[in-house]
mmCIF file of C-alpha atoms in Angstrom:
data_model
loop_
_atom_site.group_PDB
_atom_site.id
_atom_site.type_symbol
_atom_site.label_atom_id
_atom_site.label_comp_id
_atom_site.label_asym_id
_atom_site.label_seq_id
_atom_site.Cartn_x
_atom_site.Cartn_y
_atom_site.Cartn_z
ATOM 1 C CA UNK A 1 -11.557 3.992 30.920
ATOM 2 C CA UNK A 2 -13.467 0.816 30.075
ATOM 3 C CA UNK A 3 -11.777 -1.701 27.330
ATOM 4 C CA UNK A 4 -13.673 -3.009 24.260
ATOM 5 C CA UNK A 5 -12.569 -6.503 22.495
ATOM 6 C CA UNK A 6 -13.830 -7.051 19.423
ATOM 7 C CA UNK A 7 -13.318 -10.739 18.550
ATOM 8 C CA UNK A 8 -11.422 -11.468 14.953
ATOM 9 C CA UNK A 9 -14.377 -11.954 12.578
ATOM 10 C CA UNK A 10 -15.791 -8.540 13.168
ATOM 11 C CA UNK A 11 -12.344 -7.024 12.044
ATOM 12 C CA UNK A 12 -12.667 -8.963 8.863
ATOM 13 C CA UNK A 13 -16.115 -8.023 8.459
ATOM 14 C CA UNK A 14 -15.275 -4.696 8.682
ATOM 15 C CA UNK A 15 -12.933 -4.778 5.672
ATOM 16 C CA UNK A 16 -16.068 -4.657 3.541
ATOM 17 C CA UNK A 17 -18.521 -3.077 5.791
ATOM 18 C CA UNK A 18 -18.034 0.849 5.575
ATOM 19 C CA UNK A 19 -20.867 1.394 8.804
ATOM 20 C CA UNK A 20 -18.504 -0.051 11.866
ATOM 21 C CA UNK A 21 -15.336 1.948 10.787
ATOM 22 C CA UNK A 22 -17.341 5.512 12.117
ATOM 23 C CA UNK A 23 -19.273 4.064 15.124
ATOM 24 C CA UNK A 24 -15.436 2.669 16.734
ATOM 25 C CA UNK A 25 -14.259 5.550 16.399
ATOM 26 C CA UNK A 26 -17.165 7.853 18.189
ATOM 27 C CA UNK A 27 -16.529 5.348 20.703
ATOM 28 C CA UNK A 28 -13.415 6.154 21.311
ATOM 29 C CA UNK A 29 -14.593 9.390 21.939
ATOM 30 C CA UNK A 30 -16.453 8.285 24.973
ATOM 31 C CA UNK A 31 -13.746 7.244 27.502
ATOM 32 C CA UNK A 32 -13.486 3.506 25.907
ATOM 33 C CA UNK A 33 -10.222 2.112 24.608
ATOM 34 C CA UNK A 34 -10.746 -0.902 22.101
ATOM 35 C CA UNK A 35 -7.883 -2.979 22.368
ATOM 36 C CA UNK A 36 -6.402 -6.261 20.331
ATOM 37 C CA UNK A 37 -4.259 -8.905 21.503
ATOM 38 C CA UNK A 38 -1.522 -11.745 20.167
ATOM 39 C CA UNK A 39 -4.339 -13.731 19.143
ATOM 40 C CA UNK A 40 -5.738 -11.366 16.430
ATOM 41 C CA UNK A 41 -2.287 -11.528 15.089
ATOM 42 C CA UNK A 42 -1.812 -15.128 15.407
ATOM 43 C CA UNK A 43 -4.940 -15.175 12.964
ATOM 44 C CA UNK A 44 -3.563 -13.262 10.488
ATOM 45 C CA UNK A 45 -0.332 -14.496 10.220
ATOM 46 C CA UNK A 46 -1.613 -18.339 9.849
ATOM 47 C CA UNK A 47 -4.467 -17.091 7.538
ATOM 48 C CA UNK A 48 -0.910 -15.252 5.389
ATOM 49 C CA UNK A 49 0.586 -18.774 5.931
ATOM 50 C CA UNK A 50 -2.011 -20.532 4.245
ATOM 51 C CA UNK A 51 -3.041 -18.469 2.021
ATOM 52 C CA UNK A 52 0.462 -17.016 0.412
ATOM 53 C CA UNK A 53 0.403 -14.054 -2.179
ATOM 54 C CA UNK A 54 -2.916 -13.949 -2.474
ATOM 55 C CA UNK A 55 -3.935 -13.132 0.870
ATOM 56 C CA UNK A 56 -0.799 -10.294 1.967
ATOM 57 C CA UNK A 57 -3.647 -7.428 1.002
ATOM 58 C CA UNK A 58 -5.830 -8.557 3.223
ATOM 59 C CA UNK A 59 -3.522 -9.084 6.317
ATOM 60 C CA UNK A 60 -1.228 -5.664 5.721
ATOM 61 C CA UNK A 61 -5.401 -4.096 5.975
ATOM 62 C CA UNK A 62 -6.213 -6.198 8.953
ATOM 63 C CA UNK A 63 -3.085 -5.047 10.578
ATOM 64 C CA UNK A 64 -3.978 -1.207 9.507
ATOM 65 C CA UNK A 65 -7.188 -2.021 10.874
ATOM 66 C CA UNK A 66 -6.467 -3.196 14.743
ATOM 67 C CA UNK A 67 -3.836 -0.160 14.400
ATOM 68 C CA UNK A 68 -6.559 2.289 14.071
ATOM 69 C CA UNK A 69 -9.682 0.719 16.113
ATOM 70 C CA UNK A 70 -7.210 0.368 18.756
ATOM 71 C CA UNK A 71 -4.758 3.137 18.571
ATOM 72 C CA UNK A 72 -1.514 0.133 19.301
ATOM 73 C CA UNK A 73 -3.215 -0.276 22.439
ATOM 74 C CA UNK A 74 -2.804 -4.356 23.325
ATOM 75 C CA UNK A 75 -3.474 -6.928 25.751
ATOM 76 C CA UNK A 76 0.035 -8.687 26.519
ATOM 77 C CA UNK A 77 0.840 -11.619 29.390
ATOM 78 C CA UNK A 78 3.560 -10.738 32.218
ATOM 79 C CA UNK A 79 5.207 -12.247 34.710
ATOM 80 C CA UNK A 80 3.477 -10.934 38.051
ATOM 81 C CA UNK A 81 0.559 -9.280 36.581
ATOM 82 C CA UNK A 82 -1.453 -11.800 34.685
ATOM 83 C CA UNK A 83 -2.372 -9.636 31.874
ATOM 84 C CA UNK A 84 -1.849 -5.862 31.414
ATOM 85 C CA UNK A 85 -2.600 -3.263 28.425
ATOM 86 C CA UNK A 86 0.721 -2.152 27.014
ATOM 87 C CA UNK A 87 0.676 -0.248 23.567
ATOM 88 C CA UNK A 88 2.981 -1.389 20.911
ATOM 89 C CA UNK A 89 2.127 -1.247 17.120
ATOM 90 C CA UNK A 90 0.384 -4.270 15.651
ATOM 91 C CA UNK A 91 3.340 -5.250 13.091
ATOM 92 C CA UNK A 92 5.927 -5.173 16.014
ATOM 93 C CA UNK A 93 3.613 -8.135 17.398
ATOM 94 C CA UNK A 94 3.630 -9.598 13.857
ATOM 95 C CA UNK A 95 7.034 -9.849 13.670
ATOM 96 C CA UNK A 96 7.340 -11.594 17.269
ATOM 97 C CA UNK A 97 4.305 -14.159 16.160
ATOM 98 C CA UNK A 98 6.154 -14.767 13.067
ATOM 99 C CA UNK A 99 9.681 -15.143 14.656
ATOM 100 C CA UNK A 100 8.223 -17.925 16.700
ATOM 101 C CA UNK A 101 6.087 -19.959 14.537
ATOM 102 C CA UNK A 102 3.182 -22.245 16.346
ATOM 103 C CA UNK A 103 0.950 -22.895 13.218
ATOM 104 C CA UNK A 104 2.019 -26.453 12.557
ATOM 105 C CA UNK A 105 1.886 -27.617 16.638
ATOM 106 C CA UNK A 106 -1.615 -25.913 17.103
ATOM 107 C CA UNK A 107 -3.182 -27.477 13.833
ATOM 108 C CA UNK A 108 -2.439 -30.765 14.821
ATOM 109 C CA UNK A 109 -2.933 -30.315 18.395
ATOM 110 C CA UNK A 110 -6.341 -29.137 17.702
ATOM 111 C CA UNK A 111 -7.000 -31.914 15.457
ATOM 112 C CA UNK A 112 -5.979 -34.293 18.143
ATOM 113 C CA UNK A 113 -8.867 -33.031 20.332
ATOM 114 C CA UNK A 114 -11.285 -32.904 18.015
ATOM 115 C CA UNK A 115 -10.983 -36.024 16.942
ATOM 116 C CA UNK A 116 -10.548 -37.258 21.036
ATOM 117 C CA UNK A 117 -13.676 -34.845 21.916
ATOM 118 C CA UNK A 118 -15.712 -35.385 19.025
ATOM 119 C CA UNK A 119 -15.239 -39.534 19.629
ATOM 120 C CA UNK A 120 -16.403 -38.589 23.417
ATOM 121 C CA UNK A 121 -19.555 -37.125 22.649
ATOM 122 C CA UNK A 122 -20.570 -39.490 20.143
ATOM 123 C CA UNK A 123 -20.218 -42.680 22.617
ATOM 124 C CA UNK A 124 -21.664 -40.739 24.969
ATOM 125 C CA UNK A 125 -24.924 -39.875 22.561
ATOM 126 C CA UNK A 126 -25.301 -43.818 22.355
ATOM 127 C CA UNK A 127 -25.609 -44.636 26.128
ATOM 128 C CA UNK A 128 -28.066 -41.652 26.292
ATOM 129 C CA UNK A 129 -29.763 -40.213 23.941
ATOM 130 C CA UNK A 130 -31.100 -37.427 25.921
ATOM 131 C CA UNK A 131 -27.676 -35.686 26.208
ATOM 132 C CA UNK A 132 -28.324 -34.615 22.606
ATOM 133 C CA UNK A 133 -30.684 -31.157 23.786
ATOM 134 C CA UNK A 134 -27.607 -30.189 25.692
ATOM 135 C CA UNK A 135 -26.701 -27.706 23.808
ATOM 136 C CA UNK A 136 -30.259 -26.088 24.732
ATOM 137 C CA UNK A 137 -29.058 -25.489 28.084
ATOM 138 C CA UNK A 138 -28.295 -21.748 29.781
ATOM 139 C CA UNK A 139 -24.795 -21.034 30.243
ATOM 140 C CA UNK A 140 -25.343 -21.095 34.023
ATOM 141 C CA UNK A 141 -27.194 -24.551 34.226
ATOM 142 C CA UNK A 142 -24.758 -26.680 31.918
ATOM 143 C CA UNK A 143 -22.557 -26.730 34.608
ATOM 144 C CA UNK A 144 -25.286 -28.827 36.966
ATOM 145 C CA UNK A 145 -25.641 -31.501 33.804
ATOM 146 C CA UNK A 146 -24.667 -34.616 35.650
ATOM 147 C CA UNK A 147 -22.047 -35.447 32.765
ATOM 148 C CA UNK A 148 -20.749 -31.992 33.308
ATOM 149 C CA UNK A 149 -20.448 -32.076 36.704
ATOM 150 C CA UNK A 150 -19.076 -35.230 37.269
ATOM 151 C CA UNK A 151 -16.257 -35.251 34.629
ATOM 152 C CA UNK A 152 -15.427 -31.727 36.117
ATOM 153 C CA UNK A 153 -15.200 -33.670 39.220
ATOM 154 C CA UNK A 154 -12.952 -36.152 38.007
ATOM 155 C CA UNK A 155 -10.501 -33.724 36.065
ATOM 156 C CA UNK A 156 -10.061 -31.811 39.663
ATOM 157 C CA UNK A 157 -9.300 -35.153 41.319
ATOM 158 C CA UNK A 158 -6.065 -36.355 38.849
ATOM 159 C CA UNK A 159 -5.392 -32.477 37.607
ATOM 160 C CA UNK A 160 -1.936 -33.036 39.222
ATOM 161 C CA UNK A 161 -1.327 -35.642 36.309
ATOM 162 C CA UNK A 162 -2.334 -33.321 33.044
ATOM 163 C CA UNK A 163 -0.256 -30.487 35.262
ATOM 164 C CA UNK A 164 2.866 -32.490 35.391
ATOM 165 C CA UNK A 165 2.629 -33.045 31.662
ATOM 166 C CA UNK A 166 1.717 -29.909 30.784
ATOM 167 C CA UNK A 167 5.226 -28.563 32.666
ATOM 168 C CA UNK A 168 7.062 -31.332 30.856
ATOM 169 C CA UNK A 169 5.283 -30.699 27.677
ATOM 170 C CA UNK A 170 8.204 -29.578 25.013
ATOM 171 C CA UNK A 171 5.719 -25.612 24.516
ATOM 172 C CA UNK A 172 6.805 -25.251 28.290
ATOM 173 C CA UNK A 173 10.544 -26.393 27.544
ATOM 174 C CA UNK A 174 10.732 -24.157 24.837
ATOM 175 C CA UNK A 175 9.010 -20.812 27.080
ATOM 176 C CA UNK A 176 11.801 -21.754 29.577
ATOM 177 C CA UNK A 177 14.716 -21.630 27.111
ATOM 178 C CA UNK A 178 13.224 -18.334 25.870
ATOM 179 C CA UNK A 179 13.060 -17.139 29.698
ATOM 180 C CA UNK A 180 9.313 -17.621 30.085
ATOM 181 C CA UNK A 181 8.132 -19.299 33.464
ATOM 182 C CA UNK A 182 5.269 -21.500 31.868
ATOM 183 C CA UNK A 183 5.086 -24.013 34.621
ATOM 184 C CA UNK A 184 1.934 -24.907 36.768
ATOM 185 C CA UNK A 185 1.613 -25.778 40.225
ATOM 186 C CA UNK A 186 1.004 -28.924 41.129
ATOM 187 C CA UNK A 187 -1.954 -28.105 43.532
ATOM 188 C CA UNK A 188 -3.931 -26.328 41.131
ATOM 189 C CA UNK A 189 -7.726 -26.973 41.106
ATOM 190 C CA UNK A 190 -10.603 -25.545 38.836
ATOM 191 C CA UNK A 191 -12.793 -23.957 41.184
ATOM 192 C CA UNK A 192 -15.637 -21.667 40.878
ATOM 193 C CA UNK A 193 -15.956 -18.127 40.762
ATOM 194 C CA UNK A 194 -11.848 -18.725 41.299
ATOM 195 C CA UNK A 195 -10.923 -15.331 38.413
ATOM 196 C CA UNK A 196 -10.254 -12.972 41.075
ATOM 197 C CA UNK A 197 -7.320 -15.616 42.736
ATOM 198 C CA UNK A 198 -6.339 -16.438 39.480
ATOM 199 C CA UNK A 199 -6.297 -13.003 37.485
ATOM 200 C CA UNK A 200 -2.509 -12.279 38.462
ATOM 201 C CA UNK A 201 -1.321 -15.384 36.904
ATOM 202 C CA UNK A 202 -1.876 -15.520 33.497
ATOM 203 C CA UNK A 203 -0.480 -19.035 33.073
ATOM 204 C CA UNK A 204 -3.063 -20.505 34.838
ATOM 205 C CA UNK A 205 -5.656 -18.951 34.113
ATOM 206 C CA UNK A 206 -5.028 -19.671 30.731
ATOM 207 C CA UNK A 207 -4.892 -23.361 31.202
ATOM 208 C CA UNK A 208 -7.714 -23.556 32.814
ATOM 209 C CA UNK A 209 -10.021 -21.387 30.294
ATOM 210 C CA UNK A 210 -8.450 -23.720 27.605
ATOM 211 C CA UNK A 211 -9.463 -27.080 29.926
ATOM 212 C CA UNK A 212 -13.038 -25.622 30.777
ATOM 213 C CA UNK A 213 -13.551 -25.209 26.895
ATOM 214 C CA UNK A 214 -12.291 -28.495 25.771
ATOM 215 C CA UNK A 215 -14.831 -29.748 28.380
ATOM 216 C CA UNK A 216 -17.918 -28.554 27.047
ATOM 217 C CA UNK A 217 -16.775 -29.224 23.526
ATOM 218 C CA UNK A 218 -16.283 -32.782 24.948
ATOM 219 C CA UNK A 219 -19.653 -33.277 26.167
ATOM 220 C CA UNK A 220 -21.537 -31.301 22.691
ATOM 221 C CA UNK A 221 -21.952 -28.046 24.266
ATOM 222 C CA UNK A 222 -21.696 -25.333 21.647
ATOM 223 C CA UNK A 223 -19.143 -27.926 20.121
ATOM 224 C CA UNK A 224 -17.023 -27.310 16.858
ATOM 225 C CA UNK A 225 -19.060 -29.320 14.301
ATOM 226 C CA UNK A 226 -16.366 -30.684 12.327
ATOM 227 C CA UNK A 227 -12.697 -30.496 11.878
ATOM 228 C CA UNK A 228 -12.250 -27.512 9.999
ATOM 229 C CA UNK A 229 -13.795 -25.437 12.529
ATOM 230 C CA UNK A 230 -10.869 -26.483 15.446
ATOM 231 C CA UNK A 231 -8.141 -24.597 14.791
ATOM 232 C CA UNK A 232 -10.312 -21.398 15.128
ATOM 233 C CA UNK A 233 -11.779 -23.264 18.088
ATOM 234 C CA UNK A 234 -8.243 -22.355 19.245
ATOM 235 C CA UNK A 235 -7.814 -18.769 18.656
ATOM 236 C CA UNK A 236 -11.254 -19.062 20.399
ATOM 237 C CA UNK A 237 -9.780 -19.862 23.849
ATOM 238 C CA UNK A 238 -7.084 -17.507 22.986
ATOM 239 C CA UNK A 239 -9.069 -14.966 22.546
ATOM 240 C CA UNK A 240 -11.431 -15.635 25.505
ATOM 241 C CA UNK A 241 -8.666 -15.350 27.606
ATOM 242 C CA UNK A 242 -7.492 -12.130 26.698
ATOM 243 C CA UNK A 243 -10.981 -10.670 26.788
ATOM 244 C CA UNK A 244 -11.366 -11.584 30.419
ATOM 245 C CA UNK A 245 -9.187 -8.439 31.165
ATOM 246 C CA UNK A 246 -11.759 -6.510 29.136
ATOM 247 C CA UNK A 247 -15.369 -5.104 30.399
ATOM 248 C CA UNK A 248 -17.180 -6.293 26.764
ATOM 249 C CA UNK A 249 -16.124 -8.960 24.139
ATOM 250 C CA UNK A 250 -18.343 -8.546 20.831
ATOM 251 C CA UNK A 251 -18.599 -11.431 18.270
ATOM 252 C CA UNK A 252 -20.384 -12.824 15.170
ATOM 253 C CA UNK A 253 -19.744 -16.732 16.677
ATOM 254 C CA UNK A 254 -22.796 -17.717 18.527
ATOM 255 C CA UNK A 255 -21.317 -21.189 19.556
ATOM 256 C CA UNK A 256 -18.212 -19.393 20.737
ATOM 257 C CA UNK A 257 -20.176 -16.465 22.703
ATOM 258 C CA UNK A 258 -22.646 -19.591 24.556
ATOM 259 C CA UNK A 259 -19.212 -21.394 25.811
ATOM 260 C CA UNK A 260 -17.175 -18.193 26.160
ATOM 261 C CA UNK A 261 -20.701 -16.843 28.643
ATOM 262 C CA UNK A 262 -20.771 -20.761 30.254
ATOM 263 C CA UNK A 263 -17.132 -20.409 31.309
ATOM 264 C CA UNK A 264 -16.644 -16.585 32.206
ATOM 265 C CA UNK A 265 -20.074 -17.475 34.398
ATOM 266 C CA UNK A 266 -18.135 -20.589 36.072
ATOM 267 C CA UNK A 267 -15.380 -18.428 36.458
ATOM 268 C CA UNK A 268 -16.759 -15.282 37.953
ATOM 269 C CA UNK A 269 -15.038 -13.347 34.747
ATOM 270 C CA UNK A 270 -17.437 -9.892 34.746
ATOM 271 C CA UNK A 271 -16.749 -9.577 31.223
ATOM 272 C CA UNK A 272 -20.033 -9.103 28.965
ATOM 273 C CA UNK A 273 -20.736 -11.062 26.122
ATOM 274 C CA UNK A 274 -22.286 -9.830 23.257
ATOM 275 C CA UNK A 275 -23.168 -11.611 20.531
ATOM 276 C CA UNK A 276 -24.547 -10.428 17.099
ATOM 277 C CA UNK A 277 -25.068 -10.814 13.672
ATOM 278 C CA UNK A 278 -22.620 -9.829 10.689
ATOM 279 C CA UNK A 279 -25.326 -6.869 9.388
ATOM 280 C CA UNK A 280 -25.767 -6.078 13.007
ATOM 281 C CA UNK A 281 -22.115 -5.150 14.071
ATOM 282 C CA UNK A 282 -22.040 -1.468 13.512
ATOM 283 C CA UNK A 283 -25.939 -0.906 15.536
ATOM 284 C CA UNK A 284 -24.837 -3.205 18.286
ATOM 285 C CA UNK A 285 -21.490 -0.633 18.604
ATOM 286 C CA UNK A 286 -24.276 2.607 18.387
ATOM 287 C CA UNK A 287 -26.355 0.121 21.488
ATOM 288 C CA UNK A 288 -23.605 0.553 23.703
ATOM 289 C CA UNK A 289 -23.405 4.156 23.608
ATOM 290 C CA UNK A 290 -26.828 4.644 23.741
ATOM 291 C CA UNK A 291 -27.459 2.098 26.805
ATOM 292 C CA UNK A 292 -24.050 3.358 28.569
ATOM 293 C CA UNK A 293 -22.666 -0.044 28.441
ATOM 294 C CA UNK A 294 -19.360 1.933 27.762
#
């Protein structure tokens, strides 16, 4: 059985495109699962949040949507396992994202770095000008850009500082109090091709896919182009995350699939990225079958 993730935007494109709805489920047919994750609902429930009355349609059809591409099968975090396919029906996960309500933190948390990242790069641009094709660079050679390297250099040398906030950070208190471990070791490095040590601990590995993405956004890779793009930049990481547990991830988001392909490739994550356009969701689903991706 081989897991498909289909990032967030092709679910809402599928609302109005009648073609994808038939090729997921002759998918299914041939022995792969698609599964969602807590980020897809964390999407809905903050676009509900925002959006009030007008957008409850939409969301109770997303939900019905995820339930049937996926058949309630999700991606959830655990203790000893890192993360592990469990099935449980999208609204029960609603009502848990909804019960502990992170909109408000993450919007101006990922404000915060924007601003922070986006002030980065442009100093940067004005000591050297050439840094501006970066962006032009394969997924597998940004990580030899001097800049690149060195900062990544640097973060490994004082990581022991950001870990000791992050454990004292008031989203860790809180995980404790509900009777999630959230805590980092100390001695944790960002190494490459470090997913299979790290795949059993979903904590870290989540902290560092989140770091590894804030560092190419820092340095203009594939970066969110203005603020209104970072709080998706989050569900982003989220979703990267969860997809690393999955043999594909498909999405519409080219600047998400270069950084998603940059850090899986640091990482040694074997999941494929594929990355297509909105009219081209429902052939690239028929491509798999046909090449035996799935």
């Amino acid at each position: 059985m081989k897991y498909v993730y289909l990032d967030h935007n092709i679910y809402i494109y599928a609302l109005t495109d009648n073609s994808i709805s038939p090729v997921v489920n002759s998918l299914k047919t041939h022995q792969t699962r698609f599964v969602y994750s807590p980020a897809h609902i964390e999407e809905i429930y903050k676009a509900l949040k925002d959006g009030g009355k007008s957008y409850r349609k939409n969301a109770k059809l997303l939900l019905q949507m995820i339930e049937d591409f996926t058949d309630c099968n999700e991606l959830l975090p655990t203790k000893s396992e890192g993360v592990v396919q469990r099935v449980e029906h999208p609204s029960q996960c609603y009502r848990r994202v909804a019960e502990w309500d992170t909109t408000e933190r993450m919007k101006h948390d990922s404000q915060d770095k924007y601003y922070s990242d986006s002030a980065h790069y442009h100093e940067m641009l004005a000591v050297d000008k050439h840094n501006q094709s970066i962006s032009t660079l394969s997924y597998e050679a940004v990580w030899k850009h001097p800049a690149i390297a060195s900062a990544l250099a640097d973060l490994n040398d004082n990581l022991h500082y950001s870990v000791e906030r992050a454990n004292a950070s008031t989203d860790t208190m809180l995980c404790a109090m509900m009777g999630v471990d959230k805590r980092l070791p100390l001695d944790l490095q960002i190494e490459k091709g470090s997913f299979d040590k790290l795949k059993g601990y979903h904590t870290q590995l989540e902290y560092i896919i989140e770091v590894l993405f804030r560092l190419l956004n820092r340095y203009g890779y594939n970066s969110e182009k203005n603020q209104a793009t970072t709080l998706s930049g989050i569900h982003d990481v989220t979703h990267a995350i969860y997809a690393a547990y999955t043999e594909i991830i498909i999405t519409t988001d080219f600047r998400f699939a270069q950084k998603c392909k940059a850090v899986y490739y640091f990482l040694g994550v074997p999941t494929r990225v594929i990355c297509c356009g909105q009219n081209e969701i429902a052939s690239t689903l028929k491509s798999l079958k046909d090449d035996h991706a799935v």
